[in-house]
Each structure stands twice: as structure tokens, then as C-alpha cells.
CSV table of C-alpha atoms in Angstrom, one decimal:
chain,number,residue,atom,x,y,z
A,1,UNK,CA,-11.8,-14.3,39.1
A,2,UNK,CA,-14.6,-13.0,36.9
A,3,UNK,CA,-13.6,-9.4,37.4
A,4,UNK,CA,-10.0,-10.3,36.7
A,5,UNK,CA,-11.0,-12.0,33.4
A,6,UNK,CA,-13.0,-8.8,32.4
A,7,UNK,CA,-10.0,-6.6,33.0
A,8,UNK,CA,-7.7,-8.9,31.0
A,9,UNK,CA,-10.2,-8.9,28.1
A,10,UNK,CA,-10.3,-5.0,28.0
A,11,UNK,CA,-6.6,-4.7,28.1
A,12,UNK,CA,-6.1,-7.1,25.3
A,13,UNK,CA,-7.6,-4.5,22.9
A,14,UNK,CA,-4.7,-2.2,23.5
A,15,UNK,CA,-1.9,-4.2,21.9
A,16,UNK,CA,0.4,-1.2,21.9
A,17,UNK,CA,0.2,-0.9,25.7
A,18,UNK,CA,0.7,-4.6,26.4
A,19,UNK,CA,3.4,-4.0,29.0
A,20,UNK,CA,1.1,-1.7,30.8
A,21,UNK,CA,-1.7,-4.3,30.7
A,22,UNK,CA,0.6,-6.9,32.1
A,23,UNK,CA,1.5,-4.7,35.0
A,24,UNK,CA,-2.1,-3.9,35.8
A,25,UNK,CA,-3.0,-7.6,35.5
A,26,UNK,CA,-0.1,-8.6,37.8
A,27,UNK,CA,-1.1,-6.0,40.4
A,28,UNK,CA,-4.8,-7.2,40.4
A,29,UNK,CA,-3.7,-10.8,40.7
A,30,UNK,CA,-1.2,-10.5,43.5
A,31,UNK,CA,-1.8,-7.2,45.3
A,32,UNK,CA,-4.8,-6.6,47.5
A,33,UNK,CA,-6.6,-3.3,46.6
A,34,UNK,CA,-9.2,-1.1,48.0
A,35,UNK,CA,-12.4,-0.2,46.2
A,36,UNK,CA,-11.1,3.3,45.5
A,37,UNK,CA,-7.9,1.9,43.9
A,38,UNK,CA,-9.9,-0.5,41.8
A,39,UNK,CA,-12.2,2.4,40.7
A,40,UNK,CA,-9.3,4.6,39.8
A,41,UNK,CA,-7.7,1.7,37.9
A,42,UNK,CA,-10.9,1.1,36.0
A,43,UNK,CA,-11.1,4.7,34.9
A,44,UNK,CA,-7.5,4.5,33.6
A,45,UNK,CA,-8.4,1.4,31.7
A,46,UNK,CA,-11.5,2.9,30.2
A,47,UNK,CA,-9.5,5.9,29.0
A,48,UNK,CA,-6.9,3.7,27.4
A,49,UNK,CA,-9.7,1.7,25.7
A,50,UNK,CA,-11.3,4.9,24.4
A,51,UNK,CA,-7.9,6.1,23.1
A,52,UNK,CA,-7.3,2.8,21.4
A,53,UNK,CA,-10.7,2.8,19.7
A,54,UNK,CA,-10.1,6.3,18.4
A,55,UNK,CA,-6.7,5.3,17.2
A,56,UNK,CA,-8.1,2.3,15.4
A,57,UNK,CA,-11.3,3.8,13.9
A,58,UNK,CA,-10.5,7.6,13.6
A,59,UNK,CA,-7.3,7.3,11.7
A,60,UNK,CA,-9.1,7.4,8.3
A,61,UNK,CA,-10.9,10.6,9.2
A,62,UNK,CA,-7.7,12.2,10.3
A,63,UNK,CA,-5.8,11.2,7.2
A,64,UNK,CA,-8.6,12.5,5.0
A,65,UNK,CA,-8.6,15.8,6.9
A,66,UNK,CA,-4.8,16.0,6.6
A,67,UNK,CA,-5.0,15.3,2.9
A,68,UNK,CA,-7.6,18.0,2.3
A,69,UNK,CA,-5.6,20.5,4.3
A,70,UNK,CA,-2.5,19.7,2.2
A,71,UNK,CA,-4.4,20.0,-1.0
A,72,UNK,CA,-5.8,23.4,0.1
A,73,UNK,CA,-2.3,24.6,1.0
A,74,UNK,CA,-0.9,23.4,-2.3
A,75,UNK,CA,-3.7,25.2,-4.2
A,76,UNK,CA,-2.6,28.5,-2.7
A,77,UNK,CA,1.1,28.4,-3.4
A,78,UNK,CA,3.4,28.5,-6.5
A,79,UNK,CA,6.6,26.5,-6.5
A,80,UNK,CA,9.3,28.6,-8.3
A,81,UNK,CA,12.9,27.3,-8.3
A,82,UNK,CA,12.2,25.1,-5.4
A,83,UNK,CA,10.7,27.9,-3.3
A,84,UNK,CA,7.1,27.8,-2.2
A,85,UNK,CA,5.6,31.3,-2.8
A,86,UNK,CA,2.0,32.2,-1.7
A,87,UNK,CA,-0.1,32.9,-4.8
A,88,UNK,CA,-1.1,36.4,-3.7
A,89,UNK,CA,2.5,37.4,-3.3
A,90,UNK,CA,3.4,35.7,-6.6
A,91,UNK,CA,0.7,37.7,-8.5
A,92,UNK,CA,1.9,41.0,-6.9
A,93,UNK,CA,5.5,40.3,-7.9
A,94,UNK,CA,4.7,39.3,-11.4
A,95,UNK,CA,2.5,42.4,-11.8
A,96,UNK,CA,5.3,44.6,-10.7
A,97,UNK,CA,7.8,42.9,-13.1
A,98,UNK,CA,5.3,43.2,-16.0
A,99,UNK,CA,4.7,46.9,-15.2
A,100,UNK,CA,8.5,47.5,-15.1
A,101,UNK,CA,9.0,45.8,-18.4
A,102,UNK,CA,6.1,47.8,-20.0
A,103,UNK,CA,7.5,51.0,-18.6
A,104,UNK,CA,10.9,50.3,-20.0
A,105,UNK,CA,9.7,49.4,-23.4
A,106,UNK,CA,6.7,51.7,-23.8
A,107,UNK,CA,7.2,54.4,-21.3
A,108,UNK,CA,4.6,55.8,-18.9
A,109,UNK,CA,0.9,55.4,-19.7
A,110,UNK,CA,-0.2,57.9,-22.4
A,111,UNK,CA,3.4,58.7,-23.3
A,112,UNK,CA,4.6,59.3,-26.8
A,113,UNK,CA,5.8,55.7,-27.0
A,114,UNK,CA,2.3,55.3,-28.4
A,115,UNK,CA,4.0,57.2,-31.3
A,116,UNK,CA,1.6,60.1,-31.8
A,117,UNK,CA,-2.0,61.2,-31.6
A,118,UNK,CA,-2.9,59.0,-34.7
A,119,UNK,CA,-0.3,56.3,-34.7
A,120,UNK,CA,-2.4,53.6,-36.3
A,121,UNK,CA,-4.3,55.8,-38.9
A,122,UNK,CA,-3.6,55.0,-42.5
A,123,UNK,CA,-2.7,57.7,-45.0
A,124,UNK,CA,-1.1,60.0,-42.4
A,125,UNK,CA,2.1,62.0,-42.3
A,126,UNK,CA,4.3,61.8,-39.2
A,127,UNK,CA,5.1,65.3,-37.9
A,128,UNK,CA,7.6,66.5,-35.3
A,129,UNK,CA,7.1,70.2,-34.2
A,130,UNK,CA,10.5,71.7,-33.4
A,131,UNK,CA,10.2,74.8,-31.3
A,132,UNK,CA,6.8,75.3,-29.6
A,133,UNK,CA,6.7,78.3,-27.3
A,134,UNK,CA,4.0,79.2,-24.9
A,135,UNK,CA,0.3,78.5,-25.6
A,136,UNK,CA,-1.4,81.4,-27.3
A,137,UNK,CA,1.9,83.1,-27.9
A,138,UNK,CA,4.3,80.9,-29.8
A,139,UNK,CA,4.1,80.3,-33.5
A,140,UNK,CA,5.1,76.7,-33.0
A,141,UNK,CA,2.2,76.2,-30.6
A,142,UNK,CA,-0.2,77.7,-33.1
A,143,UNK,CA,1.0,75.3,-35.8
A,144,UNK,CA,0.7,72.4,-33.3
A,145,UNK,CA,-2.9,73.1,-32.5
A,146,UNK,CA,-3.8,72.9,-36.2
A,147,UNK,CA,-1.7,69.8,-36.9
A,148,UNK,CA,-3.5,68.0,-34.0
A,149,UNK,CA,-6.8,68.6,-35.8
A,150,UNK,CA,-5.7,67.5,-39.2
A,151,UNK,CA,-6.9,64.0,-40.0
A,152,UNK,CA,-4.0,63.3,-42.4
A,153,UNK,CA,-1.3,64.2,-39.7
A,154,UNK,CA,0.1,62.1,-36.9
A,155,UNK,CA,1.9,64.4,-34.5
A,156,UNK,CA,4.8,62.3,-33.2
A,157,UNK,CA,6.6,64.7,-30.9
A,158,UNK,CA,7.2,68.3,-29.8
A,159,UNK,CA,10.7,69.7,-29.1
A,160,UNK,CA,10.8,72.8,-26.9
A,161,UNK,CA,14.4,73.9,-26.0
A,162,UNK,CA,13.5,76.5,-23.4
A,163,UNK,CA,10.6,75.4,-21.3
A,164,UNK,CA,11.7,71.8,-21.2
A,165,UNK,CA,15.2,72.7,-20.1
A,166,UNK,CA,15.4,72.9,-16.3
A,167,UNK,CA,18.6,74.9,-16.4
A,168,UNK,CA,17.1,77.6,-18.7
A,169,UNK,CA,13.6,77.4,-17.2
A,170,UNK,CA,13.6,75.9,-13.7
A,171,UNK,CA,10.0,77.0,-13.0
A,172,UNK,CA,7.9,76.5,-16.2
A,173,UNK,CA,4.6,78.5,-16.3
A,174,UNK,CA,1.4,76.6,-15.5
A,175,UNK,CA,0.2,77.0,-19.1
A,176,UNK,CA,3.2,75.1,-20.3
A,177,UNK,CA,2.8,72.3,-17.8
A,178,UNK,CA,-0.9,71.9,-18.7
A,179,UNK,CA,0.1,71.7,-22.4
A,180,UNK,CA,2.7,68.9,-21.7
A,181,UNK,CA,0.1,66.9,-19.7
A,182,UNK,CA,-2.5,67.2,-22.5
A,183,UNK,CA,0.1,66.2,-25.2
A,184,UNK,CA,1.3,63.2,-23.1
A,185,UNK,CA,-2.3,62.0,-22.8
A,186,UNK,CA,-2.6,62.1,-26.6
A,187,UNK,CA,0.6,60.1,-27.0
A,188,UNK,CA,2.7,63.0,-28.2
A,189,UNK,CA,6.2,63.0,-26.7
A,190,UNK,CA,7.6,66.3,-25.4
A,191,UNK,CA,11.4,66.7,-25.2
A,192,UNK,CA,14.1,69.4,-24.8
A,193,UNK,CA,16.2,68.7,-27.8
A,194,UNK,CA,16.4,66.9,-31.1
A,195,UNK,CA,19.1,64.7,-29.6
A,196,UNK,CA,16.5,63.3,-27.2
A,197,UNK,CA,14.3,62.3,-30.1
A,198,UNK,CA,17.1,60.7,-32.0
A,199,UNK,CA,18.4,58.8,-28.9
A,200,UNK,CA,14.9,57.4,-28.3
A,201,UNK,CA,14.7,56.5,-32.0
A,202,UNK,CA,11.3,58.1,-31.9
A,203,UNK,CA,11.1,59.5,-35.4
A,204,UNK,CA,13.2,57.1,-37.5
A,205,UNK,CA,11.5,53.9,-36.5
A,206,UNK,CA,8.3,54.7,-38.4
A,207,UNK,CA,7.6,53.5,-41.9
A,208,UNK,CA,5.7,56.7,-42.6
A,209,UNK,CA,7.1,59.8,-44.1
A,210,UNK,CA,8.4,62.3,-41.5
A,211,UNK,CA,8.1,66.1,-41.7
A,212,UNK,CA,9.8,68.3,-39.2
A,213,UNK,CA,8.1,71.7,-38.7
A,214,UNK,CA,10.7,74.1,-37.4
A,215,UNK,CA,9.3,77.2,-35.6
A,216,UNK,CA,12.2,78.2,-33.5
A,217,UNK,CA,13.9,81.5,-33.2
A,218,UNK,CA,15.4,82.5,-36.6
A,219,UNK,CA,19.0,82.4,-35.4
A,220,UNK,CA,18.5,78.9,-34.0
A,221,UNK,CA,17.0,77.5,-37.2
A,222,UNK,CA,20.2,76.5,-39.1
A,223,UNK,CA,21.3,74.2,-36.2
A,224,UNK,CA,17.7,72.8,-35.8
A,225,UNK,CA,17.5,72.2,-39.5
A,226,UNK,CA,20.8,70.3,-39.5
A,227,UNK,CA,19.7,68.1,-36.7
A,228,UNK,CA,16.3,67.3,-38.3
A,229,UNK,CA,17.9,66.4,-41.6
A,230,UNK,CA,20.9,64.5,-40.4
A,231,UNK,CA,19.8,63.0,-37.1
A,232,UNK,CA,16.1,62.4,-37.6
A,233,UNK,CA,16.5,61.8,-41.4
A,234,UNK,CA,13.4,63.9,-42.0
A,235,UNK,CA,11.8,63.4,-45.5
A,236,UNK,CA,10.7,67.0,-45.6
A,237,UNK,CA,11.0,70.2,-43.6
A,238,UNK,CA,8.6,73.0,-43.1
A,239,UNK,CA,10.5,76.1,-42.0
A,240,UNK,CA,8.9,79.0,-40.4
A,241,UNK,CA,9.9,82.2,-42.2
A,242,UNK,CA,12.5,83.5,-43.0
A,243,UNK,CA,14.2,80.2,-42.3
A,244,UNK,CA,17.6,81.6,-41.4
A,245,UNK,CA,19.1,84.9,-40.3
A,246,UNK,CA,21.3,85.4,-43.4
A,247,UNK,CA,21.3,84.4,-47.1
A,248,UNK,CA,24.6,82.5,-46.6
A,249,UNK,CA,23.0,80.4,-43.8
A,250,UNK,CA,20.0,79.6,-45.9
A,251,UNK,CA,22.2,78.6,-48.9
A,252,UNK,CA,24.2,76.2,-46.6
A,253,UNK,CA,20.9,74.7,-45.5
A,254,UNK,CA,19.9,74.2,-49.2
A,255,UNK,CA,23.1,72.4,-49.9
A,256,UNK,CA,22.5,70.1,-46.9
A,257,UNK,CA,18.9,69.4,-48.0
A,258,UNK,CA,20.1,68.5,-51.6
A,259,UNK,CA,22.7,66.1,-50.2
A,260,UNK,CA,20.2,64.2,-48.1
A,261,UNK,CA,17.3,64.4,-50.6
A,262,UNK,CA,15.1,66.5,-48.2
A,263,UNK,CA,12.2,68.6,-49.5
A,264,UNK,CA,12.0,72.0,-47.9
A,265,UNK,CA,9.2,74.5,-47.7
A,266,UNK,CA,9.0,77.9,-46.0
A,267,UNK,CA,5.8,79.0,-44.3
A,268,UNK,CA,5.0,82.2,-46.2
A,269,UNK,CA,1.2,82.3,-45.6
A,270,UNK,CA,0.6,85.3,-47.8
A,271,UNK,CA,1.4,83.0,-50.8
A,272,UNK,CA,-1.9,81.2,-50.3
A,273,UNK,CA,-4.1,83.9,-48.8
A,274,UNK,CA,-7.2,84.5,-50.9
A,275,UNK,CA,-6.8,88.3,-51.3
A,276,UNK,CA,-3.2,87.8,-52.7
A,277,UNK,CA,-4.4,85.0,-55.0
A,278,UNK,CA,-7.1,87.4,-56.4
A,279,UNK,CA,-4.4,90.1,-56.8
A,280,UNK,CA,-2.1,87.7,-58.7
A,281,UNK,CA,-4.9,86.6,-61.0
A,282,UNK,CA,-5.9,90.2,-61.8
A,283,UNK,CA,-2.4,91.4,-62.3
A,284,UNK,CA,-1.8,88.6,-64.9
A,285,UNK,CA,-4.8,89.9,-66.8
A,286,UNK,CA,-3.8,93.6,-66.6
A,287,UNK,CA,-1.3,95.0,-69.2
A,288,UNK,CA,1.8,96.4,-67.4
A,289,UNK,CA,0.4,96.2,-63.9
A,290,UNK,CA,1.7,98.0,-60.8
A,291,UNK,CA,1.1,95.7,-57.8
A,292,UNK,CA,1.0,97.3,-54.4
A,293,UNK,CA,1.1,95.0,-51.3
A,294,UNK,CA,0.4,96.3,-47.8
A,295,UNK,CA,1.0,94.3,-44.6
A,296,UNK,CA,-0.3,95.5,-41.3
A,297,UNK,CA,0.0,94.2,-37.7
A,298,UNK,CA,-2.1,95.4,-34.8
A,299,UNK,CA,0.6,96.0,-32.1
A,300,UNK,CA,0.5,99.0,-29.9
A,301,UNK,CA,3.5,101.3,-29.6
A,302,UNK,CA,4.0,99.9,-26.1
A,303,UNK,CA,4.4,96.4,-27.6
A,304,UNK,CA,7.3,97.3,-29.8
A,305,UNK,CA,10.1,96.4,-27.3
A,306,UNK,CA,8.9,92.9,-26.9
A,307,UNK,CA,8.2,92.6,-30.7
A,308,UNK,CA,11.7,93.9,-31.6
A,309,UNK,CA,13.3,91.5,-29.1
A,310,UNK,CA,11.4,88.5,-30.2
A,311,UNK,CA,12.0,89.2,-33.9
A,312,UNK,CA,15.6,90.3,-33.7
A,313,UNK,CA,16.2,89.5,-37.4
A,314,UNK,CA,14.4,92.8,-38.2
A,315,UNK,CA,11.2,93.9,-39.8
A,316,UNK,CA,12.2,93.3,-43.4
A,317,UNK,CA,13.2,89.7,-42.6
A,318,UNK,CA,10.4,89.0,-40.3
A,319,UNK,CA,7.3,90.9,-41.4
A,320,UNK,CA,7.7,92.4,-44.9
A,321,UNK,CA,9.4,89.2,-46.0
A,322,UNK,CA,5.9,87.8,-46.7
A,323,UNK,CA,5.3,90.3,-49.4
A,324,UNK,CA,8.8,89.9,-50.8
A,325,UNK,CA,8.2,86.1,-51.0
A,326,UNK,CA,4.9,86.8,-53.0
A,327,UNK,CA,6.9,89.0,-55.4
A,328,UNK,CA,9.5,86.3,-55.9
A,329,UNK,CA,6.9,83.4,-56.3
A,330,UNK,CA,4.4,85.1,-58.6
A,331,UNK,CA,6.2,88.0,-60.2
A,332,UNK,CA,9.7,86.6,-60.6
A,333,UNK,CA,11.2,89.6,-58.7
A,334,UNK,CA,14.9,89.2,-57.7
A,335,UNK,CA,17.7,91.5,-56.6
A,336,UNK,CA,19.4,91.1,-60.0
A,337,UNK,CA,16.4,92.7,-61.7
A,338,UNK,CA,16.2,95.8,-59.6
A,339,UNK,CA,16.7,99.0,-61.6
A,340,UNK,CA,15.5,101.5,-59.1
A,341,UNK,CA,14.6,101.3,-55.3
A,342,UNK,CA,12.7,104.3,-54.0
A,343,UNK,CA,11.9,104.7,-50.3
A,344,UNK,CA,9.0,106.8,-49.1
A,345,UNK,CA,10.9,108.7,-46.4
A,346,UNK,CA,7.8,110.3,-44.9
A,347,UNK,CA,7.6,109.4,-41.2
A,348,UNK,CA,4.0,108.3,-41.8
A,349,UNK,CA,5.3,105.6,-44.0
A,350,UNK,CA,8.9,104.8,-43.0
A,351,UNK,CA,10.2,105.1,-39.5
A,352,UNK,CA,13.1,103.6,-37.6
A,353,UNK,CA,13.0,103.7,-33.8
A,354,UNK,CA,15.1,102.6,-30.8
A,355,UNK,CA,13.4,101.0,-27.8
A,356,UNK,CA,14.5,99.8,-24.4
A,357,UNK,CA,15.4,96.1,-24.6
A,358,UNK,CA,13.3,94.0,-22.3
A,359,UNK,CA,15.2,92.5,-19.3
A,360,UNK,CA,17.7,95.3,-19.1
A,361,UNK,CA,17.8,98.2,-16.7
A,362,UNK,CA,19.8,101.1,-15.4
A,363,UNK,CA,22.7,101.7,-15.0
A,364,UNK,CA,23.4,99.5,-18.0
A,365,UNK,CA,20.3,99.8,-20.3
A,366,UNK,CA,20.3,98.2,-23.7
A,367,UNK,CA,18.4,99.4,-26.7
A,368,UNK,CA,17.0,97.7,-29.9
A,369,UNK,CA,16.7,99.6,-33.2
A,370,UNK,CA,14.4,98.5,-36.0
A,371,UNK,CA,11.7,99.8,-38.4
A,372,UNK,CA,8.2,100.2,-37.0
A,373,UNK,CA,7.0,100.9,-40.5
A,374,UNK,CA,8.4,101.0,-44.1
A,375,UNK,CA,7.3,101.7,-47.6
A,376,UNK,CA,9.2,101.5,-50.9
A,377,UNK,CA,8.7,101.1,-54.7
A,378,UNK,CA,10.8,98.8,-56.8
A,379,UNK,CA,11.3,99.4,-60.5
A,380,UNK,CA,12.5,96.3,-62.4
A,381,UNK,CA,14.3,95.9,-65.7
A,382,UNK,CA,11.7,96.1,-68.4
A,383,UNK,CA,9.7,98.8,-66.6
A,384,UNK,CA,7.7,96.7,-64.2
A,385,UNK,CA,6.8,98.3,-60.9
A,386,UNK,CA,6.0,96.7,-57.5
A,387,UNK,CA,5.5,98.4,-54.2
A,388,UNK,CA,5.5,97.2,-50.6
A,389,UNK,CA,4.4,98.8,-47.3
A,390,UNK,CA,4.4,97.3,-43.8
A,391,UNK,CA,3.4,98.7,-40.5
A,392,UNK,CA,3.7,97.1,-37.1
A,393,UNK,CA,1.0,99.3,-35.6
A,394,UNK,CA,-1.3,99.6,-38.7
A,395,UNK,CA,-4.2,97.5,-37.5
A,396,UNK,CA,-5.6,94.1,-38.5
A,397,UNK,CA,-6.5,94.8,-42.1
A,398,UNK,CA,-3.9,94.1,-44.9
A,399,UNK,CA,-4.6,94.8,-48.6
A,400,UNK,CA,-3.3,94.6,-52.1
A,401,UNK,CA,-3.9,96.9,-55.0
A,402,UNK,CA,-3.5,96.4,-58.8
A,403,UNK,CA,-3.0,99.6,-60.8
A,404,UNK,CA,-2.9,99.9,-64.6
A,405,UNK,CA,-0.1,101.3,-66.7
A,406,UNK,CA,-1.4,104.8,-66.2
A,407,UNK,CA,-1.3,104.4,-62.4
A,408,UNK,CA,-5.1,104.1,-62.0
A,409,UNK,CA,-6.3,101.7,-59.4
A,410,UNK,CA,-8.0,98.7,-61.1
A,411,UNK,CA,-9.1,96.9,-57.9
A,412,UNK,CA,-8.3,96.7,-54.3
A,413,UNK,CA,-8.5,93.5,-52.2
A,414,UNK,CA,-8.6,93.5,-48.4
A,415,UNK,CA,-8.4,91.0,-45.7
A,416,UNK,CA,-10.1,90.7,-43.4
A,417,UNK,CA,-13.3,92.1,-44.8
A,418,UNK,CA,-15.4,94.4,-42.6
A,419,UNK,CA,-17.7,91.5,-41.5
A,420,UNK,CA,-14.7,89.2,-40.9
A,421,UNK,CA,-12.9,92.0,-39.0
A,422,UNK,CA,-15.9,92.4,-36.7
A,423,UNK,CA,-15.9,88.7,-35.9
A,424,UNK,CA,-12.2,88.7,-35.3
A,425,UNK,CA,-12.4,91.7,-33.0
A,426,UNK,CA,-15.0,89.8,-30.9
A,427,UNK,CA,-12.7,86.8,-30.7
A,428,UNK,CA,-9.8,89.1,-29.6
A,429,UNK,CA,-11.9,90.6,-26.8
A,430,UNK,CA,-13.1,87.2,-25.7
A,431,UNK,CA,-9.5,85.8,-25.5
A,432,UNK,CA,-7.1,88.8,-24.9
A,433,UNK,CA,-4.2,86.4,-24.1
A,434,UNK,CA,-4.2,85.1,-27.7
A,435,UNK,CA,-2.0,86.8,-30.2
A,436,UNK,CA,-4.4,88.7,-32.5
A,437,UNK,CA,-2.8,87.7,-35.7
A,438,UNK,CA,-3.6,84.0,-35.0
A,439,UNK,CA,-7.3,84.8,-35.4
A,440,UNK,CA,-6.5,86.7,-38.6
A,441,UNK,CA,-4.1,84.2,-40.3
A,442,UNK,CA,-5.5,80.8,-39.1
A,443,UNK,CA,-7.2,80.1,-42.4
A,444,UNK,CA,-4.0,80.9,-44.4
A,445,UNK,CA,-1.8,78.7,-42.2
A,446,UNK,CA,-4.2,75.8,-42.3
A,447,UNK,CA,-4.3,75.9,-46.1
A,448,UNK,CA,-0.5,76.3,-46.3
A,449,UNK,CA,0.2,73.2,-44.1
A,450,UNK,CA,-2.6,71.2,-45.8
A,451,UNK,CA,-1.0,71.8,-49.2
A,452,UNK,CA,2.4,70.6,-47.9
A,453,UNK,CA,0.9,67.5,-46.2
A,454,UNK,CA,-1.1,66.6,-49.2
A,455,UNK,CA,1.9,66.9,-51.5
A,456,UNK,CA,3.9,64.7,-49.2
A,457,UNK,CA,1.2,62.1,-49.3
A,458,UNK,CA,0.8,62.3,-53.0
A,459,UNK,CA,-2.5,64.1,-52.9
A,460,UNK,CA,-3.7,67.2,-54.9
A,461,UNK,CA,-3.6,70.4,-52.9
A,462,UNK,CA,-7.3,71.1,-53.2
A,463,UNK,CA,-9.0,67.7,-52.8
A,464,UNK,CA,-7.5,65.4,-50.3
A,465,UNK,CA,-9.4,62.4,-51.7
A,466,UNK,CA,-8.2,62.9,-55.2
A,467,UNK,CA,-4.9,60.9,-55.7
A,468,UNK,CA,-2.0,62.4,-57.6
A,469,UNK,CA,0.1,59.5,-58.8
A,470,UNK,CA,3.2,61.7,-59.2
A,471,UNK,CA,2.8,63.5,-55.9
A,472,UNK,CA,4.8,66.7,-56.7
A,473,UNK,CA,5.4,70.0,-55.0
A,474,UNK,CA,3.0,71.9,-52.9
A,475,UNK,CA,1.4,74.4,-55.3
A,476,UNK,CA,2.0,78.0,-54.4
A,477,UNK,CA,4.1,77.2,-51.3
A,478,UNK,CA,7.5,78.9,-51.1
A,479,UNK,CA,10.4,76.6,-51.8
A,480,UNK,CA,13.9,77.0,-50.2
A,481,UNK,CA,15.0,78.7,-53.4
A,482,UNK,CA,12.1,81.2,-53.1
A,483,UNK,CA,13.2,81.8,-49.5
A,484,UNK,CA,16.7,82.5,-50.5
A,485,UNK,CA,15.7,85.1,-53.2
A,486,UNK,CA,13.2,86.7,-50.7
A,487,UNK,CA,15.9,87.0,-48.1
A,488,UNK,CA,18.2,88.6,-50.6
A,489,UNK,CA,15.5,91.2,-51.3
A,490,UNK,CA,15.1,91.7,-47.5
A,491,UNK,CA,18.8,92.4,-47.1
A,492,UNK,CA,18.9,94.7,-50.1
A,493,UNK,CA,15.8,96.6,-48.8
A,494,UNK,CA,17.2,96.9,-45.3
A,495,UNK,CA,20.4,98.5,-46.6
A,496,UNK,CA,18.4,100.8,-48.9
A,497,UNK,CA,16.0,101.9,-46.2
A,498,UNK,CA,18.8,102.6,-43.7
A,499,UNK,CA,20.7,104.7,-46.3
A,500,UNK,CA,17.5,106.7,-47.3
A,501,UNK,CA,16.4,107.4,-43.7
A,502,UNK,CA,19.9,108.4,-42.7
A,503,UNK,CA,20.3,110.8,-45.5
A,504,UNK,CA,16.9,112.4,-44.8
């Protein structure tokens, strides 16, 4: 009976297993059992006791552990629209979405959506270079390199219609690809057309003044000019000479510019070069002066096919046009004032040649005809005399001479000087891929663009820190009207040269 009482006491602790305890108690009371059965029953009872104790006293610990586990789980998830998303996955998704939005709004990292190489600089002029060409070869590229260095210029974009067009140039040269990459890093957008710029609202969205520098092929300039003025609403345009292939085209551009209130300059660098400035100053001091201007390039005879093809408008409209612009700007020379036009028909001074057109071959070769050199004297109404000479293969030195009324030389001005020429020749040898005239004319073109930029910003052309409240025109820089008169002279001179050499 004592053993039975003990068993009943143990079983009473397990209230959830009361039925089981009653069965065990019944069997112990009314069924005879062996010692082994009693031992087995005791083990079962002890196990039930232990389980009951754990259930009674370990519940708190388990609940606490479960609560901590749930808190840890909740700490690592984000509930979005009723969905539980792991935080790591959530952060990855949000980063991708943010990157997509940034790409859509701002473009790829370092792209021109940064809006230029100096987008946040105060007192700068926004510039778009239209027509670039290859590094070290194209005039647009040369202008671009200088504009990137000017602290008062923010280069917004570059438009290159050939190398950026996969249909025209499916395999761009490495030099071009490297240039695009470097410009992109600076924040300068590079596109294939003005339409791309207008569609992206690149130029028009800025509060700064905008200048388009057009350095495309001459026959493309009228269309490019129209797009810059009408589509980009450019405040001013810098046209690479001569601006257009014909006088009529340039006059149409002038009408368009006047309609839209666009200021236009033409990049005749000889207008600001020091040796010409000295010549002009001396001529004004000399009674009845005879001014003689000579322009030389350093091409070899073997270079002429490429030179003629690249400058298809002809020598008078491409090379000697610089001197003609000087005559218009500083000496008021126009076609209407020409009294006599005399050509030096000696082959040493005037020669017209035909060369094989690059890219053509037998059995259907094509040829290009142009002047390799020319020289002429113009007598104006009132007895004034001016002379011009140009030679594609004459070397790097150009000069100007002022003669008195008796024909005696008063003074001769050369550029570059012997010391400057020596330094230039060393640079040419060090970088034979660079067009030689870039080394010769870099100072002139810097001054030319700086005068235009300063005028646009309302600064004087000499001292950038000196404010000019009225702004005004860029002093000495050829206007569109000067360009028209110079182009008229070029067309007149071309006809006169052709007639004189044909009659020889």
C-alpha cells in the first residue's frame, strides 16, 4: 500500500495525463506484476514526471526564446504592400531602382548631363562645338582644345556628323574613341547631329548665353547655321571661315540671324594677329600707302590632293580669304571700289593645277583643279593700292609690307619670327601628326575666341576683369557683313585669276 500511495502521488503531478495515471493506478491495484514490469512502469512514470516539470517550469524560457527569435526575424525584413522582403534583397532592389532613375534623368556617370566641363562656374559662356573632326587634324578639334582651357567658357557639347554616325563611319579610329571618352569624363556630351542636342534640350535649358562654334565643311555650314539659330536658339555664332560656299548663301544666313537676333562672327584669325595689327597701324600713319599681304602654308606638293579635296571651296575662299577679310575690315576694300585688278601670271606667283582626287582610281579617275599659289594687285578708286599673295607650299612664314607712295618699302612685318619659327619647327618634329599651322596660329585663334567670349559676357577684349557695361562687339573680329564682302572679293578674284591664266 505504501508503494501504491507513492505512485498515486507522482501521477497527480501530471494533470494532463490523468487518464493514463488512472490506468496505471488501476493496474497496480488489481493486477499482480513482476518486478521487471514494476521497474518498467516506474521508468515510464519518471519520464512523464520529467516532461511535466519541463512543461511547467521551462515554458517561460521557451517563450522568451521564441520572442527573441521573432524579433530578430522582424529586424531583418521589410514589409512592403503586405509582403515580407528580406532587408538585403530590399536594399539591392531600391539601389537598382535609384540607379535606373538617375540614369534616365542624368545619363551615365560623367555624361554631358552634367552640362559641360564648367557647369557651375559663374561668369562663363556656354559653347557647343559643331563639327569637330579628328584630333590633331580638324579645325573644330583645335578650337575645342582651346575652349576647354578657357576659364570663361563652359563647353556644353560637341556635334560631329561623320565619326558619330555609324552609317557613315562604322569603325571610328582609336583617336576619335579616346576623345569621346575623355570628353564624356569631363561632362561634355558628344552627339551626331544638332537634332540630338535639341531633342535632349541640352543647350536651351541653361540660363547662360549660348554660343555655337561651327567648324564644319563649308558646304555644310548653311544647314548647320540654320539648326543652331532656329533649333538651339543660339545667342551668337562663331563661324569658321568663309562661313558659306557662296555669297548668296551667306546673305541668307545674315537674314536669318537678323530675324532671330543672333550675333555672328567669322573666324578670320589674321584680323587679330600681331604682325597684321602692326601693318595696319603703320599704314594709317603713311600717306598713300601700298599694303602688301602674303600668306604661306607649309604643305608639300604631295599634300595638295588631300588639301584640295578637304577645301573644295577653293584657295581664294579658303586661304587667301583671310587677307581679303583684313582688307575689308581695316581698309574698307569692296568689289564696288575696284578700278583695276592685275594678276601676276608668272608661274612662280600664280599657278593652277589639277590633281588626282583622293578615293578615286582607274578606270574612272577624278581630278580636282585649284590654285596652288596666286598673286594679284588691286587698284581702288581714289588711287589706293593693295596686293595679296598666297602659296600653299610657301613655308610657315607669312608677312606684310607697307610701301610709301613712291613704292619704297617702309617696313616689313613677319610671323613667325626666326626665333619663333625655330621653336615651331621643333614642335612639328616632336609631333608630326599635328597639322603644322596649329602651332603657328594657336595664339591668333586664342585671341580671336577670347575677344568673342569677352564681348558676349560684357567684358573688354583686352582685360577680362574690366567690366564693360554696354558689352558691345568683339573689336577687330570679322562680322557677318565683313564676311559677305570678303567672299564677294574672293569670287571676283577667282574669276579674274581664271581669265588671266587662261589667256596666258
